[in-house]
Tab-separated table of C-alpha atoms in Angstrom:
chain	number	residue	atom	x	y	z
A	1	UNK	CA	-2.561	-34.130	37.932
A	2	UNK	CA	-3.547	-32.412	35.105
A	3	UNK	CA	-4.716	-34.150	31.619
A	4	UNK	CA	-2.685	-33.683	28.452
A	5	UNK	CA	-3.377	-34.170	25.091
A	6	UNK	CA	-1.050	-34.442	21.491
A	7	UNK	CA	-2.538	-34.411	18.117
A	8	UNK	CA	0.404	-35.343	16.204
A	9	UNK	CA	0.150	-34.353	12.595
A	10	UNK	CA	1.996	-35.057	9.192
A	11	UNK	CA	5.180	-36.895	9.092
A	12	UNK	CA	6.984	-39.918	10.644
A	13	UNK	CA	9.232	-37.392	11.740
A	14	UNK	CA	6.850	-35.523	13.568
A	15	UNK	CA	5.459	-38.894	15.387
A	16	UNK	CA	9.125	-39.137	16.518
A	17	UNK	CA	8.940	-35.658	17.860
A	18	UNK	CA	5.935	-36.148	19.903
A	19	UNK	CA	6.726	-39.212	21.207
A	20	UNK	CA	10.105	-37.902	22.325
A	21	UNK	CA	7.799	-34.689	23.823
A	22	UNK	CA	5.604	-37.063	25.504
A	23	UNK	CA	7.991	-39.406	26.655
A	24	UNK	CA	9.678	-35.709	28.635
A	25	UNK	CA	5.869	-34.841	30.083
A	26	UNK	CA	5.495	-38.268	31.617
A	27	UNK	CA	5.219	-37.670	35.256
A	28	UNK	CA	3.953	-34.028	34.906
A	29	UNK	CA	0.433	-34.361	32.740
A	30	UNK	CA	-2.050	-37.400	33.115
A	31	UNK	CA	-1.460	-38.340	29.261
A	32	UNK	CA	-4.371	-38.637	27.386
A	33	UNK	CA	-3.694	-40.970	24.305
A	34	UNK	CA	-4.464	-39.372	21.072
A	35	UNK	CA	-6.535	-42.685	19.863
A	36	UNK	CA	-8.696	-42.156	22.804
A	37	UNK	CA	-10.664	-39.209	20.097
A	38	UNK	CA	-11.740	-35.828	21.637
A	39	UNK	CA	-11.647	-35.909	25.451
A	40	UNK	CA	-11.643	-32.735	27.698
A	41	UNK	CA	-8.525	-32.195	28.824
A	42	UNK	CA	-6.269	-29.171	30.315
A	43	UNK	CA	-3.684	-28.583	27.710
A	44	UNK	CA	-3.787	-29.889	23.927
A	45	UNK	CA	-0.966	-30.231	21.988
A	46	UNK	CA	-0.896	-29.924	18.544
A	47	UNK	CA	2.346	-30.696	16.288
A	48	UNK	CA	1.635	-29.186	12.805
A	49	UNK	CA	2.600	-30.094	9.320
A	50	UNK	CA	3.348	-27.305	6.866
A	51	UNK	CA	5.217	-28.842	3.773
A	52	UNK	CA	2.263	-28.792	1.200
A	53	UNK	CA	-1.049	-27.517	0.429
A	54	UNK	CA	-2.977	-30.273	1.476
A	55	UNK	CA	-0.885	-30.480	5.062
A	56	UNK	CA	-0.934	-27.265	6.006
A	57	UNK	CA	-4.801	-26.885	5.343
A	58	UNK	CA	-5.070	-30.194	7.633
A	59	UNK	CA	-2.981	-28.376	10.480
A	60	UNK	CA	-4.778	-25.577	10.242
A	61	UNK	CA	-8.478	-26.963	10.300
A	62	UNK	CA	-7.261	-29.063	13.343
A	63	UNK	CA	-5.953	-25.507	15.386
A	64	UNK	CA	-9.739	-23.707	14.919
A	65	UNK	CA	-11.267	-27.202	15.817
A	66	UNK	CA	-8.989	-27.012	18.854
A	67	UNK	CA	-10.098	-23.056	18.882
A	68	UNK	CA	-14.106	-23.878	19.188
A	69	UNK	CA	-13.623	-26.536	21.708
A	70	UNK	CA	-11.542	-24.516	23.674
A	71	UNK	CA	-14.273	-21.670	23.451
A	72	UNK	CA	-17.021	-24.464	24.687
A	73	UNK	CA	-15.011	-25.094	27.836
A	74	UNK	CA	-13.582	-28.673	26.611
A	75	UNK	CA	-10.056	-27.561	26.387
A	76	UNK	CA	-7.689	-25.426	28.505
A	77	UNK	CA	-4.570	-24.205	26.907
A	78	UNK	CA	-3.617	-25.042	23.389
A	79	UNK	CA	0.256	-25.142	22.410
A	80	UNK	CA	0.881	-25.508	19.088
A	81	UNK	CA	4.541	-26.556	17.551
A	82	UNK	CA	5.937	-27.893	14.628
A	83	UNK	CA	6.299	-27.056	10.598
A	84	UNK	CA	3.471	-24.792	10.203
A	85	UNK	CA	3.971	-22.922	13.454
A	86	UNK	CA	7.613	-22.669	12.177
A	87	UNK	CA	6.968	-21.247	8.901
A	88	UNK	CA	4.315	-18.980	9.703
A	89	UNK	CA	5.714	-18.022	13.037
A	90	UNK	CA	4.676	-13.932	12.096
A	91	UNK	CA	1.424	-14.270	10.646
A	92	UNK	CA	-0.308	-17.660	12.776
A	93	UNK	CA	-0.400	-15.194	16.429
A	94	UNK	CA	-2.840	-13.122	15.286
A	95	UNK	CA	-4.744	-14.793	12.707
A	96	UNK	CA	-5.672	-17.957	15.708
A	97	UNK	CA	-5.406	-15.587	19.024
A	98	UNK	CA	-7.433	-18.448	20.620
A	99	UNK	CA	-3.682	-20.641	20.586
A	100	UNK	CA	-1.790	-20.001	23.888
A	101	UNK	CA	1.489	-20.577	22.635
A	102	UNK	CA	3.042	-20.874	19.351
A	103	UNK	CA	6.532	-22.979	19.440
A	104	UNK	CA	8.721	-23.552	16.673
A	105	UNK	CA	10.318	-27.086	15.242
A	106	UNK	CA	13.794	-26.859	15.915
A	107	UNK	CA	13.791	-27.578	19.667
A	108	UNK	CA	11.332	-29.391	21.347
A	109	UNK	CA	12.755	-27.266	24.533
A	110	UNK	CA	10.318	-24.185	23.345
A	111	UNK	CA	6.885	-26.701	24.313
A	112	UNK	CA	8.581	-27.854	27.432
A	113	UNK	CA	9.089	-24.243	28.253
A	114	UNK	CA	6.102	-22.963	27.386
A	115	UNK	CA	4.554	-25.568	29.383
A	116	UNK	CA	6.908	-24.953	32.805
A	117	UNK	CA	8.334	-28.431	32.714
A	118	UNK	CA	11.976	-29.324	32.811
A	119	UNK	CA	12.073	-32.981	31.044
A	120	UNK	CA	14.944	-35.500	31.919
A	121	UNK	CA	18.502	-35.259	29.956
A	122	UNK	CA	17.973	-37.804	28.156
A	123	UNK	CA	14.440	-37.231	27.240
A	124	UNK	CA	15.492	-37.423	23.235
A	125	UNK	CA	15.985	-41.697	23.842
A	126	UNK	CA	13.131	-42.089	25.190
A	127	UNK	CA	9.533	-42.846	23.439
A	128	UNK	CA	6.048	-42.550	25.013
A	129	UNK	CA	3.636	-45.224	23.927
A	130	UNK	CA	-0.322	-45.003	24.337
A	131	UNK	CA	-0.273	-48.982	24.999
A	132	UNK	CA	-0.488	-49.789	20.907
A	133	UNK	CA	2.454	-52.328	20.856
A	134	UNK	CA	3.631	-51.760	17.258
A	135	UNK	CA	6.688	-54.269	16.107
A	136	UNK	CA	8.584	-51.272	14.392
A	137	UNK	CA	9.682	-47.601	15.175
A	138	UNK	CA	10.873	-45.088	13.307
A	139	UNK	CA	14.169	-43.893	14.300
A	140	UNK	CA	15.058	-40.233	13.497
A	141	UNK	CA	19.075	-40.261	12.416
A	142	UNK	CA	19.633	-36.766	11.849
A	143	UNK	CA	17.852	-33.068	11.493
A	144	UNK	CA	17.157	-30.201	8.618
A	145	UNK	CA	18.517	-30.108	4.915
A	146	UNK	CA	21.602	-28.507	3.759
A	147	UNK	CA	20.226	-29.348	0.137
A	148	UNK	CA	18.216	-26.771	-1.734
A	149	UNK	CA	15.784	-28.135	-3.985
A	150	UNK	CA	13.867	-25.839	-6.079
A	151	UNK	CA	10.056	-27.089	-4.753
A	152	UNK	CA	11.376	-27.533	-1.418
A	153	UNK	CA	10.807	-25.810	1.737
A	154	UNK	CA	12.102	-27.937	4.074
A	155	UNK	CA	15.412	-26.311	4.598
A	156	UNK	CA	14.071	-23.303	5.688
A	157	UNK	CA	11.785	-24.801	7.831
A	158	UNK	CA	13.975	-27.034	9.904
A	159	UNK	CA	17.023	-25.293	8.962
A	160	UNK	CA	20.459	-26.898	8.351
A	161	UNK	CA	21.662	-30.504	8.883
A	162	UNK	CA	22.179	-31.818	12.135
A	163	UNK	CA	23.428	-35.378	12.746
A	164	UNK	CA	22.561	-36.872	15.936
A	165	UNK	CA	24.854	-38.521	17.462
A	166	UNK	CA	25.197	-42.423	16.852
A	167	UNK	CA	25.887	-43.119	20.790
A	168	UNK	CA	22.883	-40.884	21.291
A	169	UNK	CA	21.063	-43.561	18.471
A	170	UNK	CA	22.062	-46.766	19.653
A	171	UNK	CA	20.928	-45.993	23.620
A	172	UNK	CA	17.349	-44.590	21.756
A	173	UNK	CA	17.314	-47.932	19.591
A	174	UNK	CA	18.617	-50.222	22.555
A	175	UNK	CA	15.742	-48.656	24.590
A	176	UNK	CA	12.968	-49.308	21.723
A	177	UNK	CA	14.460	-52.851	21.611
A	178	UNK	CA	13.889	-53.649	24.945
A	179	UNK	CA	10.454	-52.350	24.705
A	180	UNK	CA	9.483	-55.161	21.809
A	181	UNK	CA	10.650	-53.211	18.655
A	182	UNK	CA	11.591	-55.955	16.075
A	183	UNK	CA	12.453	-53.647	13.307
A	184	UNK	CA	13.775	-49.730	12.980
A	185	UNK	CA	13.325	-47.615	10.170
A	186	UNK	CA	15.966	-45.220	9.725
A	187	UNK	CA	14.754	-41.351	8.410
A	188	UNK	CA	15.775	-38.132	8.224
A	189	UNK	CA	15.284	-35.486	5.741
A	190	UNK	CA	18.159	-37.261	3.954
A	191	UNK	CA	19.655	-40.060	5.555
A	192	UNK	CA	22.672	-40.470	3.467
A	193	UNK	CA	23.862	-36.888	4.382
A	194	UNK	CA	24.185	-38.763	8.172
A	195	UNK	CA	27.472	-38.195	9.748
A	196	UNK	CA	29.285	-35.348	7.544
A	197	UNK	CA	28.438	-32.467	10.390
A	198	UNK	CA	29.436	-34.861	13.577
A	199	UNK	CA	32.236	-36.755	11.743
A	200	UNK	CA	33.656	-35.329	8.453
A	201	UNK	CA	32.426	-38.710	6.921
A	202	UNK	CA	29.068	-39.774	5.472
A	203	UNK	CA	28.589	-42.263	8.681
A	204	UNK	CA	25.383	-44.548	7.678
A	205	UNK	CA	27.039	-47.707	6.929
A	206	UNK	CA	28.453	-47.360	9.818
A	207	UNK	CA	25.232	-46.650	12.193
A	208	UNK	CA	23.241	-49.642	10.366
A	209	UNK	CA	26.703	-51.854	11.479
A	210	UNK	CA	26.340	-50.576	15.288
A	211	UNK	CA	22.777	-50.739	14.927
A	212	UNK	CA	22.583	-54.182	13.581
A	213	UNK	CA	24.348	-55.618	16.922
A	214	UNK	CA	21.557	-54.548	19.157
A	215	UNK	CA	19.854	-57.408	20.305
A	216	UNK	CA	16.159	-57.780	20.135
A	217	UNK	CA	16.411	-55.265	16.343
A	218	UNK	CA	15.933	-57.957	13.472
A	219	UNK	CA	15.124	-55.454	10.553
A	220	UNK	CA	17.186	-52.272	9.906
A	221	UNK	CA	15.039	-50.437	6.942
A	222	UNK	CA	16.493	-47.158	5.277
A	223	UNK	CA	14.295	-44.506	4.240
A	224	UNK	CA	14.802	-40.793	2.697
A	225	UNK	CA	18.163	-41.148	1.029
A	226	UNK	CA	19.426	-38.841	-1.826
A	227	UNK	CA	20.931	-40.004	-4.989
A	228	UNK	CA	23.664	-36.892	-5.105
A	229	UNK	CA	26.745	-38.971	-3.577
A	230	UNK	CA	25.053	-41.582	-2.760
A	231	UNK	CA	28.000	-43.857	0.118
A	232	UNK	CA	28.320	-46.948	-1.896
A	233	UNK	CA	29.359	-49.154	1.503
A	234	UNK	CA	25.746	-48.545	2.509
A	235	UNK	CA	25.192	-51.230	-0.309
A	236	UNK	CA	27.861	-53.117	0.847
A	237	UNK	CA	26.929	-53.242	4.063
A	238	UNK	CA	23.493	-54.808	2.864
A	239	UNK	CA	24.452	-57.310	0.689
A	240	UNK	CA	26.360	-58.847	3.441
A	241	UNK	CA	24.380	-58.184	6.673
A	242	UNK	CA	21.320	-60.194	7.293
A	243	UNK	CA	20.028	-57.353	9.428
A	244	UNK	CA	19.624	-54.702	6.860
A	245	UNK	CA	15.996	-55.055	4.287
A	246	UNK	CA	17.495	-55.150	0.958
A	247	UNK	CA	15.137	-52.104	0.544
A	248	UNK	CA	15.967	-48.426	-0.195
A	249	UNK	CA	13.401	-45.165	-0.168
A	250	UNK	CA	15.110	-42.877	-2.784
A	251	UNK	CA	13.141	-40.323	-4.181
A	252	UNK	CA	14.110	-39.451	-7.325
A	253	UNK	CA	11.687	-36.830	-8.435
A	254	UNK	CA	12.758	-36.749	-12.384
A	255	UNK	CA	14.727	-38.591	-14.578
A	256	UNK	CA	14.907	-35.217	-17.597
A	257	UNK	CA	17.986	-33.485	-16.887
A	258	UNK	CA	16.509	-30.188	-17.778
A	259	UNK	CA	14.043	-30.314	-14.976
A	260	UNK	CA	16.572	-32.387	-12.353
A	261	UNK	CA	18.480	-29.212	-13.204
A	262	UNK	CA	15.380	-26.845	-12.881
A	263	UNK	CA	14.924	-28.842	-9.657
A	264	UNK	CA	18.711	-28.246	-8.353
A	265	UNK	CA	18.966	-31.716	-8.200
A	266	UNK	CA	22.454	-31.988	-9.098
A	267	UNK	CA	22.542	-34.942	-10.496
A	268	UNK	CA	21.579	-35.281	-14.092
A	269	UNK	CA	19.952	-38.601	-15.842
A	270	UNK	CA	22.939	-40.512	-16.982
A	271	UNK	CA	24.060	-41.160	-13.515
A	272	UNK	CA	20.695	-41.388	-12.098
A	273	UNK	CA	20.035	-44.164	-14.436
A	274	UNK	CA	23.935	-45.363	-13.023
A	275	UNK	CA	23.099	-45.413	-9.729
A	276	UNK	CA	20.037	-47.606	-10.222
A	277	UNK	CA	21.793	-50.606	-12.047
A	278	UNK	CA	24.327	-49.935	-8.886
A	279	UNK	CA	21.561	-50.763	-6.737
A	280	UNK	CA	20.386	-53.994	-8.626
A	281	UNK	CA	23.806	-54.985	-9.656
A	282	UNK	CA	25.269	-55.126	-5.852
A	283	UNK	CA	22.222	-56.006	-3.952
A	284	UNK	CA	20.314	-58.438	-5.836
A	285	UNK	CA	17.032	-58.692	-5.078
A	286	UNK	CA	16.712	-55.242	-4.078
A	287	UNK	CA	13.586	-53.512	-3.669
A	288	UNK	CA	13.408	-49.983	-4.615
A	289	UNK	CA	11.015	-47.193	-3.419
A	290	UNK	CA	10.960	-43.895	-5.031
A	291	UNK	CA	9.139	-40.880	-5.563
A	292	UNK	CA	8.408	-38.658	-8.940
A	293	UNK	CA	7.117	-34.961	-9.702
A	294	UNK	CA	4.952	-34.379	-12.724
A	295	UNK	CA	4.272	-30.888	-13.576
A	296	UNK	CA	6.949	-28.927	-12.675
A	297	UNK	CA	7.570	-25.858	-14.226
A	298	UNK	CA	8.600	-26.271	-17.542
A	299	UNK	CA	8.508	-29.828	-18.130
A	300	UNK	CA	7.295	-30.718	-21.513
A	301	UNK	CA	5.270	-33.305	-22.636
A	302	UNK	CA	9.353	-34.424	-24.096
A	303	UNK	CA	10.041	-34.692	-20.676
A	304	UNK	CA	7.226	-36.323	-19.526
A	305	UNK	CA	7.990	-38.989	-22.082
A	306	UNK	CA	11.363	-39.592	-20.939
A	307	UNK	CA	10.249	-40.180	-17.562
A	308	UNK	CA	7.491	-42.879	-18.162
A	309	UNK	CA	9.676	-44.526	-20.280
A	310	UNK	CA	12.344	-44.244	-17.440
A	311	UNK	CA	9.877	-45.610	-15.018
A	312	UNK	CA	9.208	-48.580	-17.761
A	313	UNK	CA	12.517	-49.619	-18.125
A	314	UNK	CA	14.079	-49.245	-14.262
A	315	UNK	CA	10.534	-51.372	-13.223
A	316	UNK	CA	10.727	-49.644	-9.553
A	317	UNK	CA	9.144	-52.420	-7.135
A	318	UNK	CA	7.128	-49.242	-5.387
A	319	UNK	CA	6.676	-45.692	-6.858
A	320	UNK	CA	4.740	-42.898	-5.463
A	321	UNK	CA	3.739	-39.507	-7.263
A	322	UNK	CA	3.113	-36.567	-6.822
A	323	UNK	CA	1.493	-33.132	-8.564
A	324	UNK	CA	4.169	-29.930	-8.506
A	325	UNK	CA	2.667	-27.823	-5.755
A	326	UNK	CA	4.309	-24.641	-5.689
A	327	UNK	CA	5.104	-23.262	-1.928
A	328	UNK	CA	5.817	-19.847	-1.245
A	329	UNK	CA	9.320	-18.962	-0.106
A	330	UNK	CA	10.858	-21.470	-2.403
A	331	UNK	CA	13.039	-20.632	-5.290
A	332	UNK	CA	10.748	-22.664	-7.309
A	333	UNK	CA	7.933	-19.631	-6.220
A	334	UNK	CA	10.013	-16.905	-6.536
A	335	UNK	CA	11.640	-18.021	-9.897
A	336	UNK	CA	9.524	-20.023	-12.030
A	337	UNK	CA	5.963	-19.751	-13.265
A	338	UNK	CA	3.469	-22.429	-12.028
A	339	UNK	CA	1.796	-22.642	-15.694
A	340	UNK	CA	1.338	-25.943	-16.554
A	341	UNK	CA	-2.506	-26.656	-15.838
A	342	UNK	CA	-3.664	-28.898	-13.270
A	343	UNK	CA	-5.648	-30.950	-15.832
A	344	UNK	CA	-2.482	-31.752	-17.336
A	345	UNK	CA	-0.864	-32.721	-14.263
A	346	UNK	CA	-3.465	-34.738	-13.367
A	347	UNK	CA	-3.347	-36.659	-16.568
A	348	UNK	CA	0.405	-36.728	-16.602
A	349	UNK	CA	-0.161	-38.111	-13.088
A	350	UNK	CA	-2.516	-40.821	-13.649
A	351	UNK	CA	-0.864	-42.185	-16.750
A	352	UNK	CA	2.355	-42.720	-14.768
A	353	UNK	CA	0.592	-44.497	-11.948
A	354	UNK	CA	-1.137	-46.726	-14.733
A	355	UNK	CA	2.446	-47.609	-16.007
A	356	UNK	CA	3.577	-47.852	-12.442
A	357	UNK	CA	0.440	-50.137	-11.541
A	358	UNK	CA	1.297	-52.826	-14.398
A	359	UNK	CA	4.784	-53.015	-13.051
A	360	UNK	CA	3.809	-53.661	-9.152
A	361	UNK	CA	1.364	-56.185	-10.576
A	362	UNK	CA	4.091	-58.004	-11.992
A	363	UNK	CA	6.104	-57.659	-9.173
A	364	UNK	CA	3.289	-59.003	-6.883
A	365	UNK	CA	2.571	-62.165	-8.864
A	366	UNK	CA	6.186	-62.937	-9.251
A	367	UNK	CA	6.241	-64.249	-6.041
A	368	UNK	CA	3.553	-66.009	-5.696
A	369	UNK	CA	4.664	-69.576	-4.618
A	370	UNK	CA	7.387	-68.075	-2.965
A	371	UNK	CA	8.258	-69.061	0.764
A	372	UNK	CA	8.519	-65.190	2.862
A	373	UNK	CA	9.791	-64.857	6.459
A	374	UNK	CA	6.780	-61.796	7.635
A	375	UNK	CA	6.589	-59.984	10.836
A	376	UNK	CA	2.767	-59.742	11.792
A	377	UNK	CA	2.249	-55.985	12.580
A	378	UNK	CA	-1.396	-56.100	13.764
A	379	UNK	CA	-4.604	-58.499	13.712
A	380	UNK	CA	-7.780	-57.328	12.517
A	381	UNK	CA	-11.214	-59.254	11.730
A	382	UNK	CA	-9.667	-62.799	12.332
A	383	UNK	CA	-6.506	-61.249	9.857
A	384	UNK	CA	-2.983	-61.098	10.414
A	385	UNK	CA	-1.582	-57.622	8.617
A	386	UNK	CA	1.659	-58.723	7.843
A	387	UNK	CA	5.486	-57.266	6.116
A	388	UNK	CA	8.344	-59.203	4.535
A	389	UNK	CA	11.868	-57.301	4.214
A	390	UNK	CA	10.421	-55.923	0.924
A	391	UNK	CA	7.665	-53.681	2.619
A	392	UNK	CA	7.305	-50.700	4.470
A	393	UNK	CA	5.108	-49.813	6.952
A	394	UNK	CA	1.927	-47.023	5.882
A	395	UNK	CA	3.392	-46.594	2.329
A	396	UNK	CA	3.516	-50.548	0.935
A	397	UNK	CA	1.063	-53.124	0.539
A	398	UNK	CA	0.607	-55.400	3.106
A	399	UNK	CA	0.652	-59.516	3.492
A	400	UNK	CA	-2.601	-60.964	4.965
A	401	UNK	CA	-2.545	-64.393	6.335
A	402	UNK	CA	-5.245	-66.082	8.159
A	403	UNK	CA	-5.478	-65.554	11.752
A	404	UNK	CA	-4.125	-68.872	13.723
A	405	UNK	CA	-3.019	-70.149	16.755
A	406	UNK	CA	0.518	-69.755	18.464
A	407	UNK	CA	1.139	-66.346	16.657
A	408	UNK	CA	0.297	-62.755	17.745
A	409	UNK	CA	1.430	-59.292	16.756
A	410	UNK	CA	5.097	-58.865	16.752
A	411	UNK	CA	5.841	-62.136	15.946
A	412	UNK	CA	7.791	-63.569	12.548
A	413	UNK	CA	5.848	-66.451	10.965
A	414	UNK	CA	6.762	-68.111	7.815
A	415	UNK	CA	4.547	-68.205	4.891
A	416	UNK	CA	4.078	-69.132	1.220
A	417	UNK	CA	2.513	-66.297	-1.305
A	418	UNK	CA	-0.563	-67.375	-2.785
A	419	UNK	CA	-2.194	-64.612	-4.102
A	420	UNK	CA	-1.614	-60.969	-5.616
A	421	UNK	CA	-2.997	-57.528	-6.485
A	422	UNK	CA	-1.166	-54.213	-7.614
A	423	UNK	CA	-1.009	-53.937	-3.900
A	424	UNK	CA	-1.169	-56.547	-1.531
A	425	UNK	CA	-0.232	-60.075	-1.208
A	426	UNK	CA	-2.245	-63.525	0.246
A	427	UNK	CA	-0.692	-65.988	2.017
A	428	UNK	CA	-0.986	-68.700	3.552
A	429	UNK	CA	1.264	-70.424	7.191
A	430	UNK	CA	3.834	-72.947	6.417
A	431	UNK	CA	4.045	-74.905	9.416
């Protein structure tokens, strides 16, 4: 049989791809798990990222490593799909000639083909795991963007929305379940948008209710929504089902309403500030994840202002940031000038993460003492790297107990806080 291999780059998206891709190959290609490092093999798969700068010069370095090693004999045929492939579909052909195929990121279908194998039906609820037992899975709910932000090129990338469908979900989830997956976090491009296509209704409360009666699933996380519209009985559905984190990723980019507008947003700051003492008012306790944009084109230092002193008062549990990088093809490219200087988005950037460091701090230490029901993720050096409801996986901190008997990976201990950074949390068993 001959020996495949997937480099799987970028997003948790994208690790949903390939493990759907690999999960279709199994049976045709001696799978060679990408933690096993470089190993000569027939065919190497490469699924790209091309959303940002930074991405798309990581996608691209990985395709001429690929190049040289096939050129030294250590790798057969090399198939490349996903966002950059997608994007540059013209120019990539004959700028990497050494790449055997080029496949888009719309349908998986195009690597199968290109690699004369005709997966199983119902290839898309399956997963393929290299033998890492992880406790939670992301869980892809839907396809593409119909939204058009400004900086965003997305959309034309993985073109319009597509909702899969929720019986299509629950067999993929019910499959993951029975394979040891405690928790699921639900992600799209925006997850809130999940349902209008398939159903004429946004549909996510629903889902999380039909996803929540799977048993073996303890956690139900949501990730990716959008604050536009935002389905108020996904709230309600949380503040009453045990099953759902009181957690929500939504990335809010701005809080000025010239540059929400600038952004095509659509939503301006009056409601976005709403829709935040929504959250807090019918979820208490909720712990809120979201994502800001310094820099954009024309945002003045009034703006900035605003925004840290947005930031201040809303006291977001977790808050990520980013530098405006402008991507060609956007209307943000074609339309507005990129002239605010990256040493002023750099400072804008690290004063707001100072702010933002200050408030997780106090968020940390206010629960120290505090009982916490964790699932332990993974052990390393005599350490169990452990989550509460209030964390997510590779973008939180993390709760590190002790290593001790009767417990392993996968498991849900109880434990009291008894230490805190900006970051992470000590604790301690409770027997």
């Amino acid at each position: 049989m001959r020996s495949l291999q997937l480099i799987s780059l970028g997003c948790s998206k994208n690790t949903v791809d390939s493990e759907h891709l690999l999960a279709g190959l199994r049976g045709h290609y001696e799978i060679i798990p990408e933690s096993a490092g470089e190993q000569k093999v027939d065919i190497l798969l490469i699924n790209t990222c091309g959303f940002i700068g930074d991405a798309k010069e990581e996608s691209i370095q990985t395709i001429l490593a690929a190049a040289e090693r096939k050129k030294q004999g250590e790798v057969g045929r090399i198939v490349v799909f996903g966002c950059l492939s997608q994007r540059y579909a013209a120019e990539l052909p004959g700028l990497i000639p050494e790449v055997d195929s080029w496949c888009g990121a719309r349908r998986l279908e195009e690597v199968f083909e290109a690699l004369g194998v005709t997966p199983a039906e119902d290839f898309r609820t399956k997963r393929y795991s290299d033998g890492r037992k992880l406790p939670y899975a992301y869980l892809k709910i839907s396809e593409g963007c119909d939204r058009r932000c400004s900086y965003c090129a997305i959309p034309f990338i993985r073109g319009v929305h597509r909702s899969v469908p929720m019986e299509t979900l629950v067999k993929e989830a019910s499959s993951l379940a029975a394979d040891g997956v405690k928790e699921l976090i639900l992600i799209a491009q925006d997850s809130t948008y999940y349902g209008l296509d398939l159903y004429r209704e946004r549909a996510l409360a629903k889902l999380l209710a039909r996803l929540s009666e799977i048993e073996g699933i303890e956690w139900l996380r949501v990730h990716y929504s959008y604050p536009q519209d935002f389905p108020e009985d996904v709230l309600e559905q949380m503040a009453v089902n045990p099953k759902i984190c009181p957690y929500m990723d939504i990335p809010l980019q701005h809080i000025s309403d010239r540059v929400l507008s600038m952004m095509h947003r659509h939503i301006d700051g009056a409601a976005t500030r709403a829709l935040v003492r929504k959250f807090r008012g019918k979820v208490p306790g909720i712990v809120l994840r979201t994502t800001m944009i310094v820099g954009h084109p024309g945002e003045s230092g009034e703006d900035f202002r605003e925004l840290l002193d947005f930031v201040s008062q809303a006291k977001f549990e977790r808050l990520g940031a980013f530098k405006y990088s402008e991507e060609e093809g956007t209307f943000g490219a074609e339309n507005y000038s990129d002239d605010i200087p990256d040493s002023v988005k750099q400072s804008r950037l690290d004063e707001l993460m100072a702010v933002q460091k200050d408030i997780s701090l106090e968020f940390n230490r206010s629960r120290v003492g505090t009982l916490e029901r964790v699932l332990i993720d993974a052990e390393s050096d005599g350490i169990f790297v452990c989550r509460s409801r209030y964390e997510s996986p590779e973008v939180d901190g993390e709760i590190l107990v002790k290593k001790f008997p009767g417990a392993a990976p996968g498991d849900f201990i109880t434990v009291r806080i008894s230490g805190a950074d900006e970051y992470d949390l000590i604790a301690e068993p409770v027997e």
